[in-house]
Amino acid sequence: MDKLLSQNINAAVIWK
């Protein structure tokens, strides 16, 4: 779950 959340946050950071 941590990896999934990390990926989601990473995507959000890249999007911004």
Short mmCIF file of C-alpha atoms in Angstrom, two decimals:
data_model
loop_
_atom_site.label_atom_id
_atom_site.label_comp_id
_atom_site.label_asym_id
_atom_site.label_seq_id
_atom_site.Cartn_x
_atom_site.Cartn_y
_atom_site.Cartn_z
CA MET A 1 0.00 0.00 0.00
CA ASP A 2 2.87 2.32 0.78
CA LYS A 3 4.25 1.83 -2.72
CA LEU A 4 0.86 2.52 -4.26
CA LEU A 5 0.44 5.69 -2.23
CA SER A 6 3.98 6.78 -3.04
CA GLN A 7 3.32 6.32 -6.75
CA ASN A 8 0.12 8.33 -6.51
CA ILE A 9 1.92 11.17 -4.69
CA ASN A 10 4.78 11.02 -7.17
CA ALA A 11 2.32 11.37 -10.06
CA ALA A 12 0.65 14.32 -8.34
CA VAL A 13 4.02 15.98 -7.81
CA ILE A 14 4.97 15.48 -11.45
CA TRP A 15 1.57 16.75 -12.60
CA LYS A 16 2.05 19.93 -10.60
#
